[in-house]
Amino acid sequence: MTTDKLNIQEFLDQDQKKDLLRLLTAGSVDDGKSTLIGRLMFDSKMLYEDQLAALERDSKRVGHAGEDIDYALLLDGLKAEREQGITIDVAYRYFSTAKRKFIIADTPGHEQYTRNMITGGSTANLAIILIDARHGVITQTRRHTYLANLLGIKHVVVAINKMDLVDFSQKRFEEIKNEYAAFVTQLDVPDVNFIPLSALKGDNVVETSDKMPWYHGPSLLEFLENVHVSSDRNFDDLRYPVQYVLRPDTKFRGFSTSVASGIIKKGDEVMVLPSLKKSKVKSIITYDGELDYAFPPQSVTVTLEHEIDISRGDMLVHPDNLPRVERQFEAMLVWMDEKDMNLSTQFYIKHANNTTKARIDDIRYKVDVNTLEKSNIEKFKLNEIGRVVITTTKPLFFDPYKKNKQTGSFILIDPVTHNTCAVGMIIDKLSSKNLPSRITDTDKERIAAGKSLIKSDERQQKLNQKGETIWITGLHGSGKNELAFSLERKLFDEGASAVLIDGSSLRSGLSRELDYSPADRAEHLRRVAHICKMLNDQGVITICSFISRNESLREQVAEVIGKDRFHLFYMDASLEFCKENKPELYVKAENGEVENLPGVDLEYEVPQNAKLVFKPEENENNLDAILDYLANNKVFPIH
Amino acid sequence: MNEYSLTNLRELEAEAIHIIREVAAEFENPVMLYSIGKDSSVMVRLAEKAFYPGKVPFPLMHIDSKWKFKEMIEFRDNYAKENNWDLIVHYNQEGFESGVGPFTHGSKVHTDIMKTQALLQGLNKYKFDAAFGGARRDEEKSRAKERIFSFRDRYHQWDPKNQRPELWNIYNAKVHKGESIRVFPISNWTELDIWQYIRLENIPIVPLYYAKERPIVEMDGSLIMVDDERMPQELRDKAKMRKVRFRTLGCYPLTGAIDSDADTIEKIVEEMMTVTVSERTTRVIDFDQEASMEQKKREGYF
Ligand SMILES: Nc1nc2c(ncn2[C@@H]2O[C@H](COP(=O)(O)OP(=O)(O)O)[C@@H](O)[C@H]2O)c(=O)[nH]1
Ligand SMILES: [Mg+2]
């Protein structure tokens, strides 16, 4: 960097416009990572002379590079590792050129340092994967590439180093390139580039080298200066996870955070999660004046038109573009703790400015980071990676990590040591058949162990019925309760043993801590399903009328009860009918006093697979239809 | 660059504001350690930005070794007053009363008692659970590995081998009673970034950073300024006026000046780009031993 050509004023004005590139370097021991970084820093002339003097002094004392300057010593900071001669943690290094500032996360290569590489790579836009030209693609290369890809790093530079030791051979370069290219197609890295270089001698590091005239691409530094990364962020989906509520006086209420993704504009209609309340962006405030819009990663403060109760962890989004709001999801998890994973631990989970509790419900598989093979294991040890199912106490507002790093990433904190014991990248919510309330194999064993001595056909003979569940779904006020109550009476009169599971009495007892949020509605139904299951096991018919607003909830219920014991009926009433029939809640919902009412501010999914569909006006016929159905299906009576 | 991209400085600024707000949200009793230096000045401005238009919800604490330059103390008091900061000044009273100072006790003892011990006393006295510091990773090798949220045990010690993984911008703020976190919001800034930002934002800094004629004594090759009569008479007698400035600020007998004509930020940067000595070498304490900063950090000093 020369200052003499420019005057200093111009230099500073230009320098001020630089952008920032964060990069990760990975390679196995002795591939030349530290040498390469040292060279980049040295050649970009940002090293002060006294650092150089110290370096020369150190090189003579503990260096491993013979008479050459050992650039690696610039980087290997802490005493212990300098003595061992290896990099054992993530070291951050800085240098800049006229075009860009660079932050390098220098991480060690051994498999036992996978967590360090994960740490260093989490914020990187780009990864440099070093290969020793003599050794070609080795196990470590595959592991490093897999990890970079797991972290969602979009740009990879494969730096084929020590070309001086293979006579700058084009053939060798092409061999390695082809081998790597064949392997990387298994993963979906969007941008892969190959550069042959010699970190020690400086070929193709800063200047393109005349020793490899067959190579026509840029030098490493040229590439780093020009690679386009600003569009790697998600500018589409507004996620504004409130970090801090700013309340300097009673009049001002601002919601501060750095924009996680998408663009927030003054005047935008926004919805608050989890309350689902809507408002408009009144202003976007910064110390340097108001903005018309803000984008990631700007840190701003937003005020809204309406006075809404919003706390840390709530999220502002555009109403037509919602994240997942769920308590269960699948994720790729990296175990970072010396202590093994314990599946019965209730961890803290920190995600998008929210902290709540979480459990690991299930391990789907572990990935062997060297071969990419999957296997089943009971628990993770340090540095192990795999796919898990996680359930949280409060719903999280997330997107798949692939779509949105900011809302797709989380950490797990050990409740006792408070160490960050794992980090995760969300794949997505569970498909309904994978919801945790599905009966797992272990559950099956447990249930089998406690098997009753009365066989189910004995019960059926005695009661002349099968213990199964009649499930009526429909909007609030659709008349499904009336049908359920009259059905119970009718079955009793005909001699059946049937129990009506009444939502409001469960709500005041068994489910009394639950509210009407989507997550709690789901939990409520899970409990109902287990009650039905127990009663059905005793041979008793259960009659349930619950809104059960979507397919995944109903499927979850069916799965607990047993699909062949679950009979779904649908009370098909128009919203107008429901409002007239039971106006109270609907009026409240329209006034904003009640929220999460299916049909109003929560979607109701009409079932496509109902065994019978009823109209509320035809209650008498409906009853007969059910009785016929039960008889035809030999639920009651059997004979 | 497209319309949705930030410059390096604005990205660093956004990151620092995020970190500062996170601490205010997660901790019960945070404090911002204020050294009166240029890095602190930047950090303090970032805190003002983070909570604008509100007031910053935590105090500043200056650990006064009682040997700071007079201009620093003056600057500190004016800045806090004008900007309505809640300022705590703490010093090691026992050390002060027994007359500990660099001329009589040497730099090592002085630094330990009046800086490290004083800091730990201050943190314990107010039971702070988080303390911001203005350290940068590019300053010194052992800092290059330190986390932004750097965990300290109940004895304020740092264990470089046992750092919490720190990913994305998700910071682990969980501590048990008595434990704490040191937070470094400007970890990713370089010295040039700091000067650029001071220039861009017009941030006031202590005038000692600018070159001026000052009374200077040469001691073991360092240019030491005569700031008060506690400097032994025989040294004071040797003082000569020299145009100098300071690259870092600390205790006046321990902070060497450099000969310089740079009396504007632009000239400082120009000098910096060509200068032959990197920043910390003007701080005498670093010469003590190889990796001495790492040792001090383990003991609780920043
Ligand atoms: N001949 C040659 N040697 C190199 C090159 N790059 C690094 N080395 C040497 O390889 C050894 C390991 O380098 P180092 O940077 O410490 O590797 P790291 O373990 O990946 O950080 C040192 O002796 C270097 O001098 C290169 O391009 N050519
Ligand atoms: Mg190394």
mmCIF file with all atom_site columns, C-alpha atoms in Angstrom, chain A residues 1 3 8-9 11-13 15-20 22 48-50 57-58 61 73-75 77-82 84 87-94 101 103 118-119 122-123 230 233 235 243-244 246 248 252 256-258 263 285-288 293 295 297-301 312 336 348 350 353 355 401 406 409-411 413 416-420 423-425, chain B residues 1-15 17-19 21-22 24-26 45 48-55 57 137-138 140-142 144-145 147 158 160-161 163-176 179 187-193 196 199-201 266 269-270 272-279 281 289-291 294-295:
data_model
loop_
_atom_site.group_PDB
_atom_site.id
_atom_site.type_symbol
_atom_site.label_atom_id
_atom_site.label_alt_id
_atom_site.label_comp_id
_atom_site.label_asym_id
_atom_site.label_entity_id
_atom_site.label_seq_id
_atom_site.pdbx_PDB_ins_code
_atom_site.Cartn_x
_atom_site.Cartn_y
_atom_site.Cartn_z
_atom_site.occupancy
_atom_site.B_iso_or_equiv
_atom_site.pdbx_formal_charge
_atom_site.auth_seq_id
_atom_site.auth_comp_id
_atom_site.auth_asym_id
_atom_site.auth_atom_id
_atom_site.pdbx_PDB_model_num
ATOM 1   C CA . MET A 1 1   ? 0.000   0.000   0.000  1.00 0.00 ? 1   MET A CA 1
ATOM 2   C CA . THR A 1 3   ? 0.643   6.532   0.179  1.00 0.00 ? 3   THR A CA 1
ATOM 3   C CA . ILE A 1 8   ? -3.480  11.436  2.367  1.00 0.00 ? 8   ILE A CA 1
ATOM 4   C CA . GLN A 1 9   ? -6.880  13.084  2.205  1.00 0.00 ? 9   GLN A CA 1
ATOM 5   C CA . PHE A 1 11  ? -6.312  8.060   0.427  1.00 0.00 ? 11  PHE A CA 1
ATOM 6   C CA . LEU A 1 12  ? -8.550  8.254   3.470  1.00 0.00 ? 12  LEU A CA 1
ATOM 7   C CA . ASP A 1 13  ? -11.608 9.179   1.457  1.00 0.00 ? 13  ASP A CA 1
ATOM 8   C CA . ASP A 1 15  ? -10.126 3.871   2.082  1.00 0.00 ? 15  ASP A CA 1
ATOM 9   C CA . GLN A 1 16  ? -13.341 4.766   3.832  1.00 0.00 ? 16  GLN A CA 1
ATOM 10  C CA . LYS A 1 17  ? -15.331 3.223   0.998  1.00 0.00 ? 17  LYS A CA 1
ATOM 11  C CA . LYS A 1 18  ? -13.756 -0.204  1.327  1.00 0.00 ? 18  LYS A CA 1
ATOM 12  C CA . ASP A 1 19  ? -15.966 -3.121  2.076  1.00 0.00 ? 19  ASP A CA 1
ATOM 13  C CA . LEU A 1 20  ? -15.273 -6.112  4.256  1.00 0.00 ? 20  LEU A CA 1
ATOM 14  C CA . ARG A 1 22  ? -14.552 -12.383 6.102  1.00 0.00 ? 22  ARG A CA 1
ATOM 15  C CA . TYR A 1 48  ? 5.024   -2.923  10.592 1.00 0.00 ? 48  TYR A CA 1
ATOM 16  C CA . GLU A 1 49  ? 8.726   -3.206  10.617 1.00 0.00 ? 49  GLU A CA 1
ATOM 17  C CA . ASP A 1 50  ? 9.016   -4.019  14.279 1.00 0.00 ? 50  ASP A CA 1
ATOM 18  C CA . ARG A 1 57  ? 14.150  -12.935 15.980 1.00 0.00 ? 57  ARG A CA 1
ATOM 19  C CA . ASP A 1 58  ? 11.499  -15.587 16.693 1.00 0.00 ? 58  ASP A CA 1
ATOM 20  C CA . ARG A 1 61  ? 14.689  -19.257 17.914 1.00 0.00 ? 61  ARG A CA 1
ATOM 21  C CA . LEU A 1 73  ? 4.939   -17.370 13.569 1.00 0.00 ? 73  LEU A CA 1
ATOM 22  C CA . LEU A 1 74  ? 3.027   -14.200 12.878 1.00 0.00 ? 74  LEU A CA 1
ATOM 23  C CA . LEU A 1 75  ? -0.129  -16.087 13.486 1.00 0.00 ? 75  LEU A CA 1
ATOM 24  C CA . GLY A 1 77  ? -0.331  -16.510 18.986 1.00 0.00 ? 77  GLY A CA 1
ATOM 25  C CA . LEU A 1 78  ? -0.658  -18.214 22.293 1.00 0.00 ? 78  LEU A CA 1
ATOM 26  C CA . LYS A 1 79  ? 2.362   -19.446 24.150 1.00 0.00 ? 79  LYS A CA 1
ATOM 27  C CA . ALA A 1 80  ? 1.341   -23.076 24.416 1.00 0.00 ? 80  ALA A CA 1
ATOM 28  C CA . GLU A 1 81  ? 0.709   -23.544 20.759 1.00 0.00 ? 81  GLU A CA 1
ATOM 29  C CA . ARG A 1 82  ? 3.794   -21.659 19.722 1.00 0.00 ? 82  ARG A CA 1
ATOM 30  C CA . GLN A 1 84  ? 3.954   -27.051 20.151 1.00 0.00 ? 84  GLN A CA 1
ATOM 31  C CA . THR A 1 87  ? -2.468  -23.744 15.670 1.00 0.00 ? 87  THR A CA 1
ATOM 32  C CA . ILE A 1 88  ? -4.926  -24.836 18.338 1.00 0.00 ? 88  ILE A CA 1
ATOM 33  C CA . ASP A 1 89  ? -7.652  -22.251 18.315 1.00 0.00 ? 89  ASP A CA 1
ATOM 34  C CA . VAL A 1 90  ? -9.216  -19.792 15.970 1.00 0.00 ? 90  VAL A CA 1
ATOM 35  C CA . ALA A 1 91  ? -7.036  -16.757 15.438 1.00 0.00 ? 91  ALA A CA 1
ATOM 36  C CA . TYR A 1 92  ? -8.433  -13.727 13.707 1.00 0.00 ? 92  TYR A CA 1
ATOM 37  C CA . ARG A 1 93  ? -6.134  -11.765 11.462 1.00 0.00 ? 93  ARG A CA 1
ATOM 38  C CA . TYR A 1 94  ? -6.633  -8.508  9.649  1.00 0.00 ? 94  TYR A CA 1
ATOM 39  C CA . LYS A 1 101 ? -10.485 -5.090  4.300  1.00 0.00 ? 101 LYS A CA 1
ATOM 40  C CA . ILE A 1 103 ? -10.737 -10.656 8.326  1.00 0.00 ? 103 ILE A CA 1
ATOM 41  C CA . ILE A 1 118 ? -16.871 -24.414 12.771 1.00 0.00 ? 118 ILE A CA 1
ATOM 42  C CA . THR A 1 119 ? -16.366 -21.449 15.090 1.00 0.00 ? 119 THR A CA 1
ATOM 43  C CA . SER A 1 122 ? -19.632 -19.273 11.011 1.00 0.00 ? 122 SER A CA 1
ATOM 44  C CA . THR A 1 123 ? -19.259 -15.688 9.881  1.00 0.00 ? 123 THR A CA 1
ATOM 45  C CA . SER A 1 230 ? -22.663 -8.554  -0.913 1.00 0.00 ? 230 SER A CA 1
ATOM 46  C CA . ARG A 1 233 ? -27.222 -12.034 2.219  1.00 0.00 ? 233 ARG A CA 1
ATOM 47  C CA . PHE A 1 235 ? -32.654 -9.373  1.216  1.00 0.00 ? 235 PHE A CA 1
ATOM 48  C CA . GLN A 1 243 ? -33.000 -7.343  20.519 1.00 0.00 ? 243 GLN A CA 1
ATOM 49  C CA . TYR A 1 244 ? -33.634 -4.466  22.854 1.00 0.00 ? 244 TYR A CA 1
ATOM 50  C CA . LEU A 1 246 ? -35.690 1.238   23.978 1.00 0.00 ? 246 LEU A CA 1
ATOM 51  C CA . PRO A 1 248 ? -36.093 6.354   27.443 1.00 0.00 ? 248 PRO A CA 1
ATOM 52  C CA . PHE A 1 252 ? -40.924 6.875   23.196 1.00 0.00 ? 252 PHE A CA 1
ATOM 53  C CA . SER A 1 256 ? -33.774 -2.040  18.344 1.00 0.00 ? 256 SER A CA 1
ATOM 54  C CA . THR A 1 257 ? -31.869 -4.753  16.585 1.00 0.00 ? 257 THR A CA 1
ATOM 55  C CA . SER A 1 258 ? -29.682 -5.433  13.626 1.00 0.00 ? 258 SER A CA 1
ATOM 56  C CA . ILE A 1 263 ? -35.482 -4.826  3.970  1.00 0.00 ? 263 ILE A CA 1
ATOM 57  C CA . ILE A 1 285 ? -34.090 5.812   13.826 1.00 0.00 ? 285 ILE A CA 1
ATOM 58  C CA . THR A 1 286 ? -30.324 5.967   14.074 1.00 0.00 ? 286 THR A CA 1
ATOM 59  C CA . TYR A 1 287 ? -27.970 8.324   15.857 1.00 0.00 ? 287 TYR A CA 1
ATOM 60  C CA . ASP A 1 288 ? -27.085 9.711   12.443 1.00 0.00 ? 288 ASP A CA 1
ATOM 61  C CA . TYR A 1 293 ? -35.194 1.814   4.872  1.00 0.00 ? 293 TYR A CA 1
ATOM 62  C CA . PHE A 1 295 ? -31.094 -3.694  5.450  1.00 0.00 ? 295 PHE A CA 1
ATOM 63  C CA . PRO A 1 297 ? -26.694 -6.109  8.993  1.00 0.00 ? 297 PRO A CA 1
ATOM 64  C CA . GLN A 1 298 ? -27.563 -2.514  9.909  1.00 0.00 ? 298 GLN A CA 1
ATOM 65  C CA . SER A 1 299 ? -28.324 -1.908  13.578 1.00 0.00 ? 299 SER A CA 1
ATOM 66  C CA . VAL A 1 300 ? -31.286 0.424   13.874 1.00 0.00 ? 300 VAL A CA 1
ATOM 67  C CA . THR A 1 301 ? -34.290 1.308   16.024 1.00 0.00 ? 301 THR A CA 1
ATOM 68  C CA . ARG A 1 312 ? -37.003 -8.876  23.298 1.00 0.00 ? 312 ARG A CA 1
ATOM 69  C CA . MET A 1 336 ? -18.788 -28.662 20.876 1.00 0.00 ? 336 MET A CA 1
ATOM 70  C CA . TYR A 1 348 ? -30.891 -23.401 27.034 1.00 0.00 ? 348 TYR A CA 1
ATOM 71  C CA . LYS A 1 350 ? -30.371 -19.164 22.067 1.00 0.00 ? 350 LYS A CA 1
ATOM 72  C CA . ASN A 1 353 ? -32.364 -12.972 20.313 1.00 0.00 ? 353 ASN A CA 1
ATOM 73  C CA . THR A 1 355 ? -33.529 -17.752 24.877 1.00 0.00 ? 355 THR A CA 1
ATOM 74  C CA . TYR A 1 401 ? -30.458 -22.201 7.544  1.00 0.00 ? 401 TYR A CA 1
ATOM 75  C CA . GLN A 1 406 ? -29.517 -15.471 10.764 1.00 0.00 ? 406 GLN A CA 1
ATOM 76  C CA . SER A 1 409 ? -28.768 -20.792 13.457 1.00 0.00 ? 409 SER A CA 1
ATOM 77  C CA . PHE A 1 410 ? -28.787 -21.441 17.189 1.00 0.00 ? 410 PHE A CA 1
ATOM 78  C CA . ILE A 1 411 ? -26.576 -22.445 20.082 1.00 0.00 ? 411 ILE A CA 1
ATOM 79  C CA . ILE A 1 413 ? -26.016 -23.905 26.377 1.00 0.00 ? 413 ILE A CA 1
ATOM 80  C CA . VAL A 1 416 ? -25.048 -26.479 34.632 1.00 0.00 ? 416 VAL A CA 1
ATOM 81  C CA . THR A 1 417 ? -21.695 -25.420 33.220 1.00 0.00 ? 417 THR A CA 1
ATOM 82  C CA . HIS A 1 418 ? -23.149 -22.705 30.965 1.00 0.00 ? 418 HIS A CA 1
ATOM 83  C CA . ASN A 1 419 ? -20.748 -23.752 28.279 1.00 0.00 ? 419 ASN A CA 1
ATOM 84  C CA . THR A 1 420 ? -21.831 -23.470 24.657 1.00 0.00 ? 420 THR A CA 1
ATOM 85  C CA . VAL A 1 423 ? -24.415 -25.275 17.733 1.00 0.00 ? 423 VAL A CA 1
ATOM 86  C CA . GLY A 1 424 ? -27.009 -25.960 15.125 1.00 0.00 ? 424 GLY A CA 1
ATOM 87  C CA . MET A 1 425 ? -28.269 -25.167 11.689 1.00 0.00 ? 425 MET A CA 1
ATOM 88  C CA . MET B 2 1   ? -21.270 -2.182  -4.344 1.00 0.00 ? 1   MET B CA 1
ATOM 89  C CA . ASN B 2 2   ? -25.027 -2.308  -4.526 1.00 0.00 ? 2   ASN B CA 1
ATOM 90  C CA . GLU B 2 3   ? -27.436 -0.124  -2.603 1.00 0.00 ? 3   GLU B CA 1
ATOM 91  C CA . TYR B 2 4   ? -27.730 -2.735  0.116  1.00 0.00 ? 4   TYR B CA 1
ATOM 92  C CA . SER B 2 5   ? -24.104 -3.026  1.037  1.00 0.00 ? 5   SER B CA 1
ATOM 93  C CA . LEU B 2 6   ? -22.184 -1.430  3.845  1.00 0.00 ? 6   LEU B CA 1
ATOM 94  C CA . THR B 2 7   ? -18.662 -0.163  3.920  1.00 0.00 ? 7   THR B CA 1
ATOM 95  C CA . ASN B 2 8   ? -16.181 -1.845  6.206  1.00 0.00 ? 8   ASN B CA 1
ATOM 96  C CA . LEU B 2 9   ? -16.602 0.882   8.837  1.00 0.00 ? 9   LEU B CA 1
ATOM 97  C CA . ARG B 2 10  ? -20.383 0.800   8.791  1.00 0.00 ? 10  ARG B CA 1
ATOM 98  C CA . GLU B 2 11  ? -20.374 -2.962  9.032  1.00 0.00 ? 11  GLU B CA 1
ATOM 99  C CA . LEU B 2 12  ? -18.018 -2.828  12.006 1.00 0.00 ? 12  LEU B CA 1
ATOM 100 C CA . GLU B 2 13  ? -20.188 -0.142  13.552 1.00 0.00 ? 13  GLU B CA 1
ATOM 101 C CA . ALA B 2 14  ? -23.334 -2.248  13.140 1.00 0.00 ? 14  ALA B CA 1
ATOM 102 C CA . GLU B 2 15  ? -21.586 -5.249  14.656 1.00 0.00 ? 15  GLU B CA 1
ATOM 103 C CA . ILE B 2 17  ? -23.828 -1.752  18.279 1.00 0.00 ? 17  ILE B CA 1
ATOM 104 C CA . HIS B 2 18  ? -25.327 -5.222  18.160 1.00 0.00 ? 18  HIS B CA 1
ATOM 105 C CA . ILE B 2 19  ? -22.822 -6.444  20.744 1.00 0.00 ? 19  ILE B CA 1
ATOM 106 C CA . ARG B 2 21  ? -27.143 -3.843  22.962 1.00 0.00 ? 21  ARG B CA 1
ATOM 107 C CA . GLU B 2 22  ? -26.858 -7.558  23.571 1.00 0.00 ? 22  GLU B CA 1
ATOM 108 C CA . ALA B 2 24  ? -27.504 -4.354  27.947 1.00 0.00 ? 24  ALA B CA 1
ATOM 109 C CA . ALA B 2 25  ? -30.279 -6.863  27.257 1.00 0.00 ? 25  ALA B CA 1
ATOM 110 C CA . GLU B 2 26  ? -28.643 -9.912  28.811 1.00 0.00 ? 26  GLU B CA 1
ATOM 111 C CA . ARG B 2 45  ? -19.519 6.810   20.865 1.00 0.00 ? 45  ARG B CA 1
ATOM 112 C CA . GLU B 2 48  ? -24.246 6.400   22.536 1.00 0.00 ? 48  GLU B CA 1
ATOM 113 C CA . LYS B 2 49  ? -25.317 5.323   19.085 1.00 0.00 ? 49  LYS B CA 1
ATOM 114 C CA . ALA B 2 50  ? -26.675 2.006   20.309 1.00 0.00 ? 50  ALA B CA 1
ATOM 115 C CA . PHE B 2 51  ? -29.217 3.579   22.638 1.00 0.00 ? 51  PHE B CA 1
ATOM 116 C CA . TYR B 2 52  ? -30.000 6.801   20.818 1.00 0.00 ? 52  TYR B CA 1
ATOM 117 C CA . PRO B 2 53  ? -32.313 8.658   21.465 1.00 0.00 ? 53  PRO B CA 1
ATOM 118 C CA . GLY B 2 54  ? -32.187 7.145   24.940 1.00 0.00 ? 54  GLY B CA 1
ATOM 119 C CA . LYS B 2 55  ? -29.452 7.377   27.512 1.00 0.00 ? 55  LYS B CA 1
ATOM 120 C CA . PRO B 2 57  ? -28.182 2.231   30.438 1.00 0.00 ? 57  PRO B CA 1
ATOM 121 C CA . ARG B 2 137 ? -7.639  -8.323  18.117 1.00 0.00 ? 137 ARG B CA 1
ATOM 122 C CA . ASP B 2 138 ? -5.043  -6.819  15.822 1.00 0.00 ? 138 ASP B CA 1
ATOM 123 C CA . GLU B 2 140 ? -1.360  -8.165  19.993 1.00 0.00 ? 140 GLU B CA 1
ATOM 124 C CA . LYS B 2 141 ? -1.050  -11.905 19.327 1.00 0.00 ? 141 LYS B CA 1
ATOM 125 C CA . SER B 2 142 ? -2.875  -13.360 22.320 1.00 0.00 ? 142 SER B CA 1
ATOM 126 C CA . ALA B 2 144 ? -6.207  -12.499 18.170 1.00 0.00 ? 144 ALA B CA 1
ATOM 127 C CA . LYS B 2 145 ? -7.787  -15.562 19.714 1.00 0.00 ? 145 LYS B CA 1
ATOM 128 C CA . ARG B 2 147 ? -13.705 -14.156 21.999 1.00 0.00 ? 147 ARG B CA 1
ATOM 129 C CA . TRP B 2 158 ? -9.158  -15.917 31.516 1.00 0.00 ? 158 TRP B CA 1
ATOM 130 C CA . PRO B 2 160 ? -7.266  -19.317 26.825 1.00 0.00 ? 160 PRO B CA 1
ATOM 131 C CA . LYS B 2 161 ? -7.526  -23.116 26.483 1.00 0.00 ? 161 LYS B CA 1
ATOM 132 C CA . GLN B 2 163 ? -12.937 -20.555 25.690 1.00 0.00 ? 163 GLN B CA 1
ATOM 133 C CA . ARG B 2 164 ? -16.578 -20.874 24.778 1.00 0.00 ? 164 ARG B CA 1
ATOM 134 C CA . PRO B 2 165 ? -17.209 -21.450 21.105 1.00 0.00 ? 165 PRO B CA 1
ATOM 135 C CA . GLU B 2 166 ? -18.604 -18.265 19.592 1.00 0.00 ? 166 GLU B CA 1
ATOM 136 C CA . LEU B 2 167 ? -20.550 -18.513 16.373 1.00 0.00 ? 167 LEU B CA 1
ATOM 137 C CA . TRP B 2 168 ? -22.465 -16.183 14.093 1.00 0.00 ? 168 TRP B CA 1
ATOM 138 C CA . ASN B 2 169 ? -23.594 -13.231 16.159 1.00 0.00 ? 169 ASN B CA 1
ATOM 139 C CA . ILE B 2 170 ? -25.091 -15.371 18.899 1.00 0.00 ? 170 ILE B CA 1
ATOM 140 C CA . TYR B 2 171 ? -23.324 -14.609 22.147 1.00 0.00 ? 171 TYR B CA 1
ATOM 141 C CA . ASN B 2 172 ? -23.490 -16.850 25.199 1.00 0.00 ? 172 ASN B CA 1
ATOM 142 C CA . ALA B 2 173 ? -24.179 -14.540 28.140 1.00 0.00 ? 173 ALA B CA 1
ATOM 143 C CA . LYS B 2 174 ? -24.890 -17.152 30.816 1.00 0.00 ? 174 LYS B CA 1
ATOM 144 C CA . VAL B 2 175 ? -22.807 -16.790 33.955 1.00 0.00 ? 175 VAL B CA 1
ATOM 145 C CA . HIS B 2 176 ? -23.090 -18.020 37.509 1.00 0.00 ? 176 HIS B CA 1
ATOM 146 C CA . GLU B 2 179 ? -18.483 -14.994 37.220 1.00 0.00 ? 179 GLU B CA 1
ATOM 147 C CA . SER B 2 187 ? -12.496 -6.704  18.460 1.00 0.00 ? 187 SER B CA 1
ATOM 148 C CA . ASN B 2 188 ? -12.583 -6.652  14.674 1.00 0.00 ? 188 ASN B CA 1
ATOM 149 C CA . TRP B 2 189 ? -11.368 -3.072  14.237 1.00 0.00 ? 189 TRP B CA 1
ATOM 150 C CA . THR B 2 190 ? -7.829  -2.287  13.191 1.00 0.00 ? 190 THR B CA 1
ATOM 151 C CA . GLU B 2 191 ? -5.881  0.760   14.200 1.00 0.00 ? 191 GLU B CA 1
ATOM 152 C CA . LEU B 2 192 ? -6.584  2.306   10.816 1.00 0.00 ? 192 LEU B CA 1
ATOM 153 C CA . ASP B 2 193 ? -10.305 1.644   11.230 1.00 0.00 ? 193 ASP B CA 1
ATOM 154 C CA . GLN B 2 196 ? -10.864 6.511   10.065 1.00 0.00 ? 196 GLN B CA 1
ATOM 155 C CA . ARG B 2 199 ? -12.216 11.265  11.459 1.00 0.00 ? 199 ARG B CA 1
ATOM 156 C CA . LEU B 2 200 ? -15.536 10.310  9.931  1.00 0.00 ? 200 LEU B CA 1
ATOM 157 C CA . GLU B 2 201 ? -17.499 10.840  13.116 1.00 0.00 ? 201 GLU B CA 1
ATOM 158 C CA . GLU B 2 266 ? -4.797  12.908  8.397  1.00 0.00 ? 266 GLU B CA 1
ATOM 159 C CA . VAL B 2 269 ? -2.651  8.264   9.556  1.00 0.00 ? 269 VAL B CA 1
ATOM 160 C CA . GLU B 2 270 ? -0.039  9.231   7.043  1.00 0.00 ? 270 GLU B CA 1
ATOM 161 C CA . MET B 2 272 ? 1.124   5.549   10.751 1.00 0.00 ? 272 MET B CA 1
ATOM 162 C CA . MET B 2 273 ? 1.217   4.093   7.260  1.00 0.00 ? 273 MET B CA 1
ATOM 163 C CA . THR B 2 274 ? 4.923   4.698   7.042  1.00 0.00 ? 274 THR B CA 1
ATOM 164 C CA . VAL B 2 275 ? 5.987   4.481   10.643 1.00 0.00 ? 275 VAL B CA 1
ATOM 165 C CA . THR B 2 276 ? 8.467   1.876   11.697 1.00 0.00 ? 276 THR B CA 1
ATOM 166 C CA . VAL B 2 277 ? 7.155   1.057   15.133 1.00 0.00 ? 277 VAL B CA 1
ATOM 167 C CA . SER B 2 278 ? 3.864   -0.635  15.786 1.00 0.00 ? 278 SER B CA 1
ATOM 168 C CA . GLU B 2 279 ? 1.518   0.666   18.353 1.00 0.00 ? 279 GLU B CA 1
ATOM 169 C CA . THR B 2 281 ? 5.771   -1.050  21.621 1.00 0.00 ? 281 THR B CA 1
ATOM 170 C CA . GLN B 2 289 ? 8.706   -10.723 28.755 1.00 0.00 ? 289 GLN B CA 1
ATOM 171 C CA . GLU B 2 290 ? 7.673   -12.617 25.689 1.00 0.00 ? 290 GLU B CA 1
ATOM 172 C CA . ALA B 2 291 ? 3.916   -13.148 25.652 1.00 0.00 ? 291 ALA B CA 1
ATOM 173 C CA . GLU B 2 294 ? -1.118  -13.204 27.652 1.00 0.00 ? 294 GLU B CA 1
ATOM 174 C CA . GLN B 2 295 ? 0.225   -13.637 31.172 1.00 0.00 ? 295 GLN B CA 1
#
